Coordinates of N, CA, C and O in Angstrom, one line a residue:
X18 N 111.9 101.0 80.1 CA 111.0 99.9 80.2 C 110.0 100.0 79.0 O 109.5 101.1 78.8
X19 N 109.8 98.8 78.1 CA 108.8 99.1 76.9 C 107.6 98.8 78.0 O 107.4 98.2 79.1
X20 N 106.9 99.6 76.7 CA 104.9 99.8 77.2 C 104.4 98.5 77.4 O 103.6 98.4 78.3
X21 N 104.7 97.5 77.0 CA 104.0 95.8 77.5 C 104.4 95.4 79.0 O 103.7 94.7 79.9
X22 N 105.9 96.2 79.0 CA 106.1 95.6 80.4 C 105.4 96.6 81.9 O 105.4 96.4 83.2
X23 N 105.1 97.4 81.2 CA 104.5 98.6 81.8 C 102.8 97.8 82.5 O 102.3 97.6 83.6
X24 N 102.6 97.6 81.3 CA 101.0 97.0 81.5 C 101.3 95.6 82.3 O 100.4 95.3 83.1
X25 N 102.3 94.6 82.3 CA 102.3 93.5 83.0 C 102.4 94.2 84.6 O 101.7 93.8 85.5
X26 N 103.4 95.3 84.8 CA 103.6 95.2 86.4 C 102.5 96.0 86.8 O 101.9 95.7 87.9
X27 N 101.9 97.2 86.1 CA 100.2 97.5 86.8 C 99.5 96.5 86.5 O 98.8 96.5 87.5
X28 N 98.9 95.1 85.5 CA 98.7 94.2 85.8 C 99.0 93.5 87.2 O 98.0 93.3 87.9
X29 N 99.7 93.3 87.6 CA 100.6 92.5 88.6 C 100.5 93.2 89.7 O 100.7 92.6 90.8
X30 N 100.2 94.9 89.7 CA 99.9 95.6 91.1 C 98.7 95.5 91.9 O 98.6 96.0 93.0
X31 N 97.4 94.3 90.9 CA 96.3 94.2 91.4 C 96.5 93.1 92.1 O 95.9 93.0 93.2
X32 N 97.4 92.1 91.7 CA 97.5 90.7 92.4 C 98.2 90.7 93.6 O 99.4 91.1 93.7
X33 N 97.1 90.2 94.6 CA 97.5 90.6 95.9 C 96.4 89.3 96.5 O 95.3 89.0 96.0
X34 N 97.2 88.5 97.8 CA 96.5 87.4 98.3 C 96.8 87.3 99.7 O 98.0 87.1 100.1
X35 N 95.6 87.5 100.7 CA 95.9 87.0 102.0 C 95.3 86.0 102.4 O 94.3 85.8 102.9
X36 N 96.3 85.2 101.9 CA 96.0 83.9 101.8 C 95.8 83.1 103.1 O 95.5 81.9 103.1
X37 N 100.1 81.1 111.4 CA 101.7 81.2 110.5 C 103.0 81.1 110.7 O 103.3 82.2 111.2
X38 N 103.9 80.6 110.6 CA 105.2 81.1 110.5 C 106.0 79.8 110.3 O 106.3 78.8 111.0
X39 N 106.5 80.4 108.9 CA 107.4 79.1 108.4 C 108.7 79.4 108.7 O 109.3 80.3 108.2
X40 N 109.6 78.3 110.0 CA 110.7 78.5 110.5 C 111.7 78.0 109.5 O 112.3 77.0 109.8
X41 N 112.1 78.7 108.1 CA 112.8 78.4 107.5 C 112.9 79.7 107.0 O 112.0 80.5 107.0
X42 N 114.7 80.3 106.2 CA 115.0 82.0 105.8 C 115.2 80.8 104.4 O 115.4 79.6 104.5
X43 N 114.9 81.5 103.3 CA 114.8 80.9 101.6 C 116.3 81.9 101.1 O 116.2 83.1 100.7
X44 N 117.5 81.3 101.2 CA 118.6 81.4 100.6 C 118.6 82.3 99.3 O 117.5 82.2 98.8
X45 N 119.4 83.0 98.7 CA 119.8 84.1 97.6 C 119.9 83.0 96.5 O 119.4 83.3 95.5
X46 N 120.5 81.7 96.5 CA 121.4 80.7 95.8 C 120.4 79.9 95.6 O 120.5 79.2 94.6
X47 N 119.1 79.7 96.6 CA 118.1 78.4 96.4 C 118.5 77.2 96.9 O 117.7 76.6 97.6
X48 N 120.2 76.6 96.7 CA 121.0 75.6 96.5 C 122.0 75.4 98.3 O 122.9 74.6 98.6
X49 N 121.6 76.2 99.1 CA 122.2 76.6 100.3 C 121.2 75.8 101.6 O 120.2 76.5 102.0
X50 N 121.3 74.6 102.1 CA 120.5 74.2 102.8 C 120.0 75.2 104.1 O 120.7 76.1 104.5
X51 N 119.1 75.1 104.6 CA 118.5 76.0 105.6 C 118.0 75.0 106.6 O 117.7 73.8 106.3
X52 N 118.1 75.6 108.1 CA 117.6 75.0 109.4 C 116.4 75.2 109.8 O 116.1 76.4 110.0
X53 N 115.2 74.2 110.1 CA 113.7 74.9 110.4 C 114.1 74.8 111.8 O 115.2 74.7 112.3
X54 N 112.9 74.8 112.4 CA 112.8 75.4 114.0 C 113.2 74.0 114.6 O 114.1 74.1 115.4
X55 N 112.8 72.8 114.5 CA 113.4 71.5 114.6 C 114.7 71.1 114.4 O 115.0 70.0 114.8
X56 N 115.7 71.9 113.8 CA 116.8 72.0 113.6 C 117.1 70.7 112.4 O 118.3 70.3 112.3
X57 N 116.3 70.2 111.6 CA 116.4 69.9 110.6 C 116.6 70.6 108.8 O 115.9 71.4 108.1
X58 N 118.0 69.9 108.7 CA 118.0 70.9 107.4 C 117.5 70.6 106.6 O 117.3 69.4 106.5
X59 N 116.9 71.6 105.3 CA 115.9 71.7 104.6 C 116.2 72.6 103.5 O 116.9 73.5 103.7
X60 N 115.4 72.3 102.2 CA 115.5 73.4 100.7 C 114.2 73.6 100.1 O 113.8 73.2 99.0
X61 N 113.3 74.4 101.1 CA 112.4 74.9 100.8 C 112.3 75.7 98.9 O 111.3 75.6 98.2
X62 N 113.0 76.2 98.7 CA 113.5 76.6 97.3 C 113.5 75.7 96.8 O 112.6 75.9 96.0
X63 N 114.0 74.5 96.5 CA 114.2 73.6 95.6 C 112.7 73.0 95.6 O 112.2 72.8 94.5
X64 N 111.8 72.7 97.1 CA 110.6 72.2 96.9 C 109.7 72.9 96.1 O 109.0 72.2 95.3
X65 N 109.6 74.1 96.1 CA 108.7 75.0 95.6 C 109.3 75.5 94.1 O 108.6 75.9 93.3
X66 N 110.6 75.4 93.9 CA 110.8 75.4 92.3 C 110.3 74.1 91.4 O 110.0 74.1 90.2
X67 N 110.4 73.2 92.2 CA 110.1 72.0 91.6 C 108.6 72.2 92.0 O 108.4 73.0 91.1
X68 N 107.5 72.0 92.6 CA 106.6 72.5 92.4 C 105.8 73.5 91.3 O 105.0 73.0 90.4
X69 N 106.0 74.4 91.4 CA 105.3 75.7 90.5 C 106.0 74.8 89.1 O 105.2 74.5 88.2
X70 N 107.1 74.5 88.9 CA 106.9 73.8 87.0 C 106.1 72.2 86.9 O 105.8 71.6 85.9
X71 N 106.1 71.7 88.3 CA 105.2 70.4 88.1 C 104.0 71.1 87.4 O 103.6 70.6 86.3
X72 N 103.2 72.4 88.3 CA 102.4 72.7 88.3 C 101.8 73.4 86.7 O 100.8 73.0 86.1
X73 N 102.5 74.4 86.2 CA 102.5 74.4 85.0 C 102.5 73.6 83.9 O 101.6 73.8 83.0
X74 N 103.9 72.2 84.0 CA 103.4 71.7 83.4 C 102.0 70.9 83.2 O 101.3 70.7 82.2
X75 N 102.0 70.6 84.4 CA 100.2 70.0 83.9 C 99.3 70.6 83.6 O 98.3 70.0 83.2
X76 N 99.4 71.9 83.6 CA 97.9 73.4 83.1 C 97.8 73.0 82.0 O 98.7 72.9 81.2
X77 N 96.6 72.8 81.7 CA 96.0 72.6 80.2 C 95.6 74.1 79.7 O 94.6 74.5 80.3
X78 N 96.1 75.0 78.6 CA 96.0 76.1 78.6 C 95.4 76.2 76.9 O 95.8 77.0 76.1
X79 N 94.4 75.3 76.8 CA 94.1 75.5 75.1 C 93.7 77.3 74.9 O 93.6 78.3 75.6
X80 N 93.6 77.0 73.8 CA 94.8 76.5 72.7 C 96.3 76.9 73.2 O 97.1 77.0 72.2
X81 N 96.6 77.1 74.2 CA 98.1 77.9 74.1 C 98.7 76.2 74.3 O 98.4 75.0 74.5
X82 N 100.0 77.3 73.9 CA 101.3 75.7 73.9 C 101.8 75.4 75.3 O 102.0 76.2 76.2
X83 N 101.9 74.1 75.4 CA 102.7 74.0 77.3 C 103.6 74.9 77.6 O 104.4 75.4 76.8
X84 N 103.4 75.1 79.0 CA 104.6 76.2 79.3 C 105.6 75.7 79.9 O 105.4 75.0 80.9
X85 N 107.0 76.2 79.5 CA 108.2 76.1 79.9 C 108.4 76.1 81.3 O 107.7 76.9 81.8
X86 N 109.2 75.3 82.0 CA 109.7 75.7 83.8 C 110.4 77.1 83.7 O 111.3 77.6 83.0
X87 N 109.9 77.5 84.4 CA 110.6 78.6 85.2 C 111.9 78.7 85.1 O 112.3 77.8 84.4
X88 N 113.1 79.5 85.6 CA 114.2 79.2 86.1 C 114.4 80.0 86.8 O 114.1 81.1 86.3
X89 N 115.1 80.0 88.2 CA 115.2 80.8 89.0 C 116.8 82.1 88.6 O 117.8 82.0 87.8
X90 N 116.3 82.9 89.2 CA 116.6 84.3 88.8 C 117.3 84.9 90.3 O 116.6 85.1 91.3
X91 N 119.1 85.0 90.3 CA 119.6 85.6 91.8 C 119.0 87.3 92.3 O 118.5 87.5 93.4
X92 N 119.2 88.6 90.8 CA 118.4 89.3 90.7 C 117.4 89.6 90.9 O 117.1 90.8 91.2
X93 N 116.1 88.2 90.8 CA 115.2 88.6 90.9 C 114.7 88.0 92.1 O 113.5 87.9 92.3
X94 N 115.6 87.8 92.8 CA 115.8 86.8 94.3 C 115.7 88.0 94.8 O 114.6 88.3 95.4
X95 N 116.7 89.1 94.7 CA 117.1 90.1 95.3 C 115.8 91.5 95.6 O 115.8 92.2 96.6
X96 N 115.1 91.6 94.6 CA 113.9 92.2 93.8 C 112.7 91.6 95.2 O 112.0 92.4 95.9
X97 N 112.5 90.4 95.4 CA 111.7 89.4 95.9 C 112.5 89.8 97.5 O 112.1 90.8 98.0
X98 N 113.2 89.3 97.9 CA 113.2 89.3 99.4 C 113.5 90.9 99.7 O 113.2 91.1 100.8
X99 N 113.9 91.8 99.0 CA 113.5 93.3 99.8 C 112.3 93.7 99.9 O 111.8 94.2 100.9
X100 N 111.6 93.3 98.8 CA 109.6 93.4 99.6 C 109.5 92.6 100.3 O 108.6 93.0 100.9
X101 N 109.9 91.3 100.7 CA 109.2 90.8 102.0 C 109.9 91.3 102.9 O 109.4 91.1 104.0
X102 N 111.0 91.9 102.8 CA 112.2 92.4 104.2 C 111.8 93.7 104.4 O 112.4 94.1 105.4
X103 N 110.9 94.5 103.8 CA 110.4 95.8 103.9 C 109.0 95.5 104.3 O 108.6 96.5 104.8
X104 N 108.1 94.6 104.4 CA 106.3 94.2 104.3 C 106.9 94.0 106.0 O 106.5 94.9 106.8
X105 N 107.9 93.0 106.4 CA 108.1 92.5 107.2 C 108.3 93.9 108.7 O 107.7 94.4 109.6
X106 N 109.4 94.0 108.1 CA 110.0 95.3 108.7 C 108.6 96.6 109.3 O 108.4 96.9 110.4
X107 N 107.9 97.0 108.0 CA 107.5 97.9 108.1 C 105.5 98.1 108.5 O 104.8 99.1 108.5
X108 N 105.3 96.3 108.8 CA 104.3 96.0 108.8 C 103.3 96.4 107.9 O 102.2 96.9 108.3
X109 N 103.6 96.1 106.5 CA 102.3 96.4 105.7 C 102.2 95.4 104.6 O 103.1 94.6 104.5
X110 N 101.5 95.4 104.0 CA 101.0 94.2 102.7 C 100.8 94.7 101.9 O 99.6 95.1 102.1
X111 N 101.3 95.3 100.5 CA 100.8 95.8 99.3 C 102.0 95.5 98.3 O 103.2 95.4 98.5
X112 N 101.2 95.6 97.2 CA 102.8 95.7 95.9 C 103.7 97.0 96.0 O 104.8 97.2 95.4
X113 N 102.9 98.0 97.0 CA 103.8 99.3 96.8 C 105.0 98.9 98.1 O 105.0 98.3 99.1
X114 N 105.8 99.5 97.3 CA 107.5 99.6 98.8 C 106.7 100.4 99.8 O 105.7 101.1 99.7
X115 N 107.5 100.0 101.2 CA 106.9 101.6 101.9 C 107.5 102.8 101.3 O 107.0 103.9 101.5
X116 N 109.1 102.6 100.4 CA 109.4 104.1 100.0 C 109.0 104.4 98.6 O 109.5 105.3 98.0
X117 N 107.6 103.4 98.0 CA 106.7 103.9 97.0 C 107.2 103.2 95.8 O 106.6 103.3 94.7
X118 N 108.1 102.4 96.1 CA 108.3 101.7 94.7 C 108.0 100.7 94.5 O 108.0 99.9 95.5
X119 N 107.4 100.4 92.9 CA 106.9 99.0 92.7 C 108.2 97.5 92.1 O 109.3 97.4 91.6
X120 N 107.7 97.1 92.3 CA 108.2 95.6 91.4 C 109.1 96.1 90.4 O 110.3 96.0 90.4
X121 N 108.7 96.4 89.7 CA 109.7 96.9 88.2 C 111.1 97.9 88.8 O 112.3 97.8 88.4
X122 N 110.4 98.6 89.8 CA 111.6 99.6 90.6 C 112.3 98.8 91.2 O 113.5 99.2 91.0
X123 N 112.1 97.6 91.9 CA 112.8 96.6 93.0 C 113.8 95.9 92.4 O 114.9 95.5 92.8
X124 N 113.0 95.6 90.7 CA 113.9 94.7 89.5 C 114.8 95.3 89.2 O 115.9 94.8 89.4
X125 N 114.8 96.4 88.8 CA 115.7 97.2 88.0 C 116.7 97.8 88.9 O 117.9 97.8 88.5
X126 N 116.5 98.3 90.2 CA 117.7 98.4 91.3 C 118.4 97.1 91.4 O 119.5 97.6 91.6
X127 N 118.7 95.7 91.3 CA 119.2 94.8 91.5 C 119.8 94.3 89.7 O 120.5 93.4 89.3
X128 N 119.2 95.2 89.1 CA 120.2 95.1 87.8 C 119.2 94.5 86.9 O 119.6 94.9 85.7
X129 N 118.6 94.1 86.8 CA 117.8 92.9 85.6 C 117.3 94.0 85.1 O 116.8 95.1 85.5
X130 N 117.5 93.4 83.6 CA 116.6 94.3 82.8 C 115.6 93.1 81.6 O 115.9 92.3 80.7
X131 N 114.2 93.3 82.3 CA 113.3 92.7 82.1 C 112.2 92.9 81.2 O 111.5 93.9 81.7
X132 N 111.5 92.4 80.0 CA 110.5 93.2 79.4 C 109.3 93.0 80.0 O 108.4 93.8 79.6
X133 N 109.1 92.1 81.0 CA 107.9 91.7 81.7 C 108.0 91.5 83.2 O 108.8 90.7 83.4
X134 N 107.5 91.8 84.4 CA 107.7 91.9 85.7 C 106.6 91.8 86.2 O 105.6 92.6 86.2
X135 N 106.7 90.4 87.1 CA 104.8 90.3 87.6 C 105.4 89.8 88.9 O 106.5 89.2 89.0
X136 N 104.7 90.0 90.1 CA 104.7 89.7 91.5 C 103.4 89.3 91.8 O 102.3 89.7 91.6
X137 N 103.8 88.1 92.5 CA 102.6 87.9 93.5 C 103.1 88.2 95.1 O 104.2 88.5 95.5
X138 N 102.0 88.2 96.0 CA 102.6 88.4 97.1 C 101.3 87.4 98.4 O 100.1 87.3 98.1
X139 N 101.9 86.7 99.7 CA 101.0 86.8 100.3 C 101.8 86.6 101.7 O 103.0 86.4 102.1
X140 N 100.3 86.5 102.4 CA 101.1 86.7 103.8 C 100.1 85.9 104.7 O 98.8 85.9 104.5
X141 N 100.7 85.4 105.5 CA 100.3 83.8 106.7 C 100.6 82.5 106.0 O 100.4 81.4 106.6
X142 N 100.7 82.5 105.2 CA 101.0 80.9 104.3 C 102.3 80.7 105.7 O 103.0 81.5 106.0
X143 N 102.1 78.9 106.5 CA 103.2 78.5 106.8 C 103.7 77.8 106.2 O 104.2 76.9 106.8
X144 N 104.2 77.7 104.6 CA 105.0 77.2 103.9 C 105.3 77.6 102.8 O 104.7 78.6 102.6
X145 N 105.9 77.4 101.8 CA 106.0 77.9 100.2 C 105.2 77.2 99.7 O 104.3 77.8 99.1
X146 N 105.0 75.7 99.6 CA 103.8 75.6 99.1 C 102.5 75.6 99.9 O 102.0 74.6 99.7
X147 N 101.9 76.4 100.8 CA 100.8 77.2 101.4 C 100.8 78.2 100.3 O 99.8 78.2 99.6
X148 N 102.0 79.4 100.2 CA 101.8 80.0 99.5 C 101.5 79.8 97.7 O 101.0 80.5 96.8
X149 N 101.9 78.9 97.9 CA 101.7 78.8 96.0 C 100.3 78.2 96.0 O 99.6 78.5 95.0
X150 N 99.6 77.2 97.0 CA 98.7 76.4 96.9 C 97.4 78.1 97.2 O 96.2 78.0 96.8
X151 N 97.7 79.1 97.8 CA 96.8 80.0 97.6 C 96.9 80.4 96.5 O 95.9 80.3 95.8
X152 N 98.2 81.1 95.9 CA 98.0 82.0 94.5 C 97.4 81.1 93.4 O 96.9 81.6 92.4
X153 N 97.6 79.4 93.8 CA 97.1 78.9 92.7 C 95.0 78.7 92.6 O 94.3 78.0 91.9
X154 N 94.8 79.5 93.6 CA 93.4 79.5 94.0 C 92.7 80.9 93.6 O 91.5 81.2 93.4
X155 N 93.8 81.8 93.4 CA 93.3 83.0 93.1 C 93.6 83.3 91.8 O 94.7 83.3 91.4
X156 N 92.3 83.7 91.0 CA 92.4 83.7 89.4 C 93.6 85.0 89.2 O 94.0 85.1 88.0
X157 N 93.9 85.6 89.8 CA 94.8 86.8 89.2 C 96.0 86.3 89.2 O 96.8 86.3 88.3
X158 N 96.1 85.5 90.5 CA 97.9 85.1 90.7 C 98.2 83.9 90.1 O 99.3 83.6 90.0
X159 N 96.8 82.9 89.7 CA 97.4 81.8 88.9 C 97.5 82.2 87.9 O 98.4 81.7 87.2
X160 N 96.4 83.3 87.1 CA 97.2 84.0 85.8 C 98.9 84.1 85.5 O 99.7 83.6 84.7
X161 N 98.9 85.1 86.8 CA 100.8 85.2 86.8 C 101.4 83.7 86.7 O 102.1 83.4 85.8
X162 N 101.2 82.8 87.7 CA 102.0 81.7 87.5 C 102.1 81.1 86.1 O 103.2 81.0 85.5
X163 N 101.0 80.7 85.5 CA 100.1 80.4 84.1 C 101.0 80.8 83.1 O 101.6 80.2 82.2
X164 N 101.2 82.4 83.4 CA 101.9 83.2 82.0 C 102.7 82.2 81.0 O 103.7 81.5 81.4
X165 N 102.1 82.2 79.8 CA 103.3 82.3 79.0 C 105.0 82.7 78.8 O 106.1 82.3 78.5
X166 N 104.3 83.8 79.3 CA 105.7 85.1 79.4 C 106.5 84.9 80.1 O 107.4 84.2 79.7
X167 N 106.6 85.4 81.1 CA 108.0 84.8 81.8 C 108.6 83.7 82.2 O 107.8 82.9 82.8
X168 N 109.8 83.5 82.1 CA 110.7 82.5 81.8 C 112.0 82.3 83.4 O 113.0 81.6 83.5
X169 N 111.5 83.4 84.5 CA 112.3 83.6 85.4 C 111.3 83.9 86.5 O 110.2 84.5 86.5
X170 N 112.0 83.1 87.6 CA 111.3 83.7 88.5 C 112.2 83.8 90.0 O 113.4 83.6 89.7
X171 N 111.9 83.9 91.3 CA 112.5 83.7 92.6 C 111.2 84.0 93.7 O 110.2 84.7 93.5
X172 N 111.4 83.6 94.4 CA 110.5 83.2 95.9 C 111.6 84.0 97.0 O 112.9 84.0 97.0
X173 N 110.7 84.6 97.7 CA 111.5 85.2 99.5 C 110.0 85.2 100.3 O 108.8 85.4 100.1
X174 N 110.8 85.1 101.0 CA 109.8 85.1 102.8 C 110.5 85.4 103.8 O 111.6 85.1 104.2
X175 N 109.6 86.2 104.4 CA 110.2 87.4 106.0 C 109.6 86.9 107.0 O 108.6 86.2 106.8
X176 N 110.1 87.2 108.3 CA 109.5 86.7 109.2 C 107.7 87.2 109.1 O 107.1 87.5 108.0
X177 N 107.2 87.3 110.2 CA 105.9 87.6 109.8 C 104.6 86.6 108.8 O 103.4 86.8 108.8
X178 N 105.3 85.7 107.9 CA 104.8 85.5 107.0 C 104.5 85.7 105.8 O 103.5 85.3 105.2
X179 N 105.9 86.8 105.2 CA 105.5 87.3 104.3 C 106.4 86.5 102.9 O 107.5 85.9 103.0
X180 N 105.5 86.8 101.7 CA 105.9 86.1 100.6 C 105.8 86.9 99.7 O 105.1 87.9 99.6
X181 N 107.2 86.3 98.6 CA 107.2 87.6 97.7 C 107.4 86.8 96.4 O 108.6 86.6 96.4
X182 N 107.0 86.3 95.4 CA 107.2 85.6 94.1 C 107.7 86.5 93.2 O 107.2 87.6 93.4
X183 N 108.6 86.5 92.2 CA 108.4 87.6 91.3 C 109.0 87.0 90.0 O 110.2 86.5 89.9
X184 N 108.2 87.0 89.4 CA 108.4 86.2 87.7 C 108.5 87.5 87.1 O 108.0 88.6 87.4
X185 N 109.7 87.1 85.4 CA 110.0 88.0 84.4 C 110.6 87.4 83.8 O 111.2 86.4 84.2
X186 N 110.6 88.1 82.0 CA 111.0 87.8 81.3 C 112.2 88.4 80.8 O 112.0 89.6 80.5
X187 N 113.2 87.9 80.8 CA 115.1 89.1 80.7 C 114.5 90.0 79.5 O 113.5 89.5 78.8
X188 N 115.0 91.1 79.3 CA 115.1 91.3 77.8 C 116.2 90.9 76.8 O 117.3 90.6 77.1
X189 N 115.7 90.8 75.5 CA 116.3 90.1 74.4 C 118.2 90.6 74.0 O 118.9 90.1 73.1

């Protein structure tokens, strides 16, 4: 891992928001309809991908240049739903795993090799955008959204309420 992407995921170790229960599981694929508790099918993924680049695009970030959409990432899907499947499981809230590893560890087990790795995380949002409408409240995690830098991201949520964002940039 180069030293920049080093400083983004201990950056990204501070961002942390407790910002329940959204009866919808957020698919590997995004593109896989899902059933809520009403038995209506639904693509919570699709809402909240299309969200967070509405949302960027409108950020006025002088002097920086507009920022690009996002694009979702299966890897980094993968990265994202074992911390909420572990937060969940193991009852706890932090960027650390309970078996001690961070974001960059979670990325790189699932294969991505990334020069930048930022997580947000929160827990009680009953929806994806609950959850984005908090991180976009909290100056650390709307930094992360904001970034320049990464070009990739994915969304998971565990029972409990837990939410896992995780934006990066592939390496070159």
């Amino acid at each position: 891992m180069k030293p920049n992407a080093i400083v983004a995921v201990l950056a990204a170790s501070f961002l942390s928001a407790c910002i329940g229960n959204p009866a919808v599981t957020l698919t590997p694929t995004g593109t896989v309809p899902v059933v809520n508790a009403t038995g209506l099918a639904s693509d919570p993924f699709a809402a909240f991908s299309m969200d967070v680049n509405q949302y960027r695009a409108a950020a006025v970030l002088d002097p920086a240049p507009a920022l690009n959409p996002l694009t979702y990432n299966s890897l980094l899907q993968g990265a994202a739903q074992t911390h909420a499947n572990d937060m969940s499981a193991n009852d706890f809230f932090s960027h650390t795993g309970s078996d001690g590893k961070s974001v960059a560890d979670r990325v790189t087990a699932q294969g991505y090799n990334g020069t930048t790795v930022m997580e947000n995380i929160a827990m009680g949002q009953t929806s994806a955008s609950a959850a984005l409408d908090g991180w976009q409240k909290s100056y650390d995690h709307n930094q992360a959204i904001l970034s320049s830098v990464p070009t990739e991201f994915a969304l998971a949520w565990a029972p409990g309420n837990y939410w896992v964002m995780v934006l990066a940039k592939p390496a070159p």
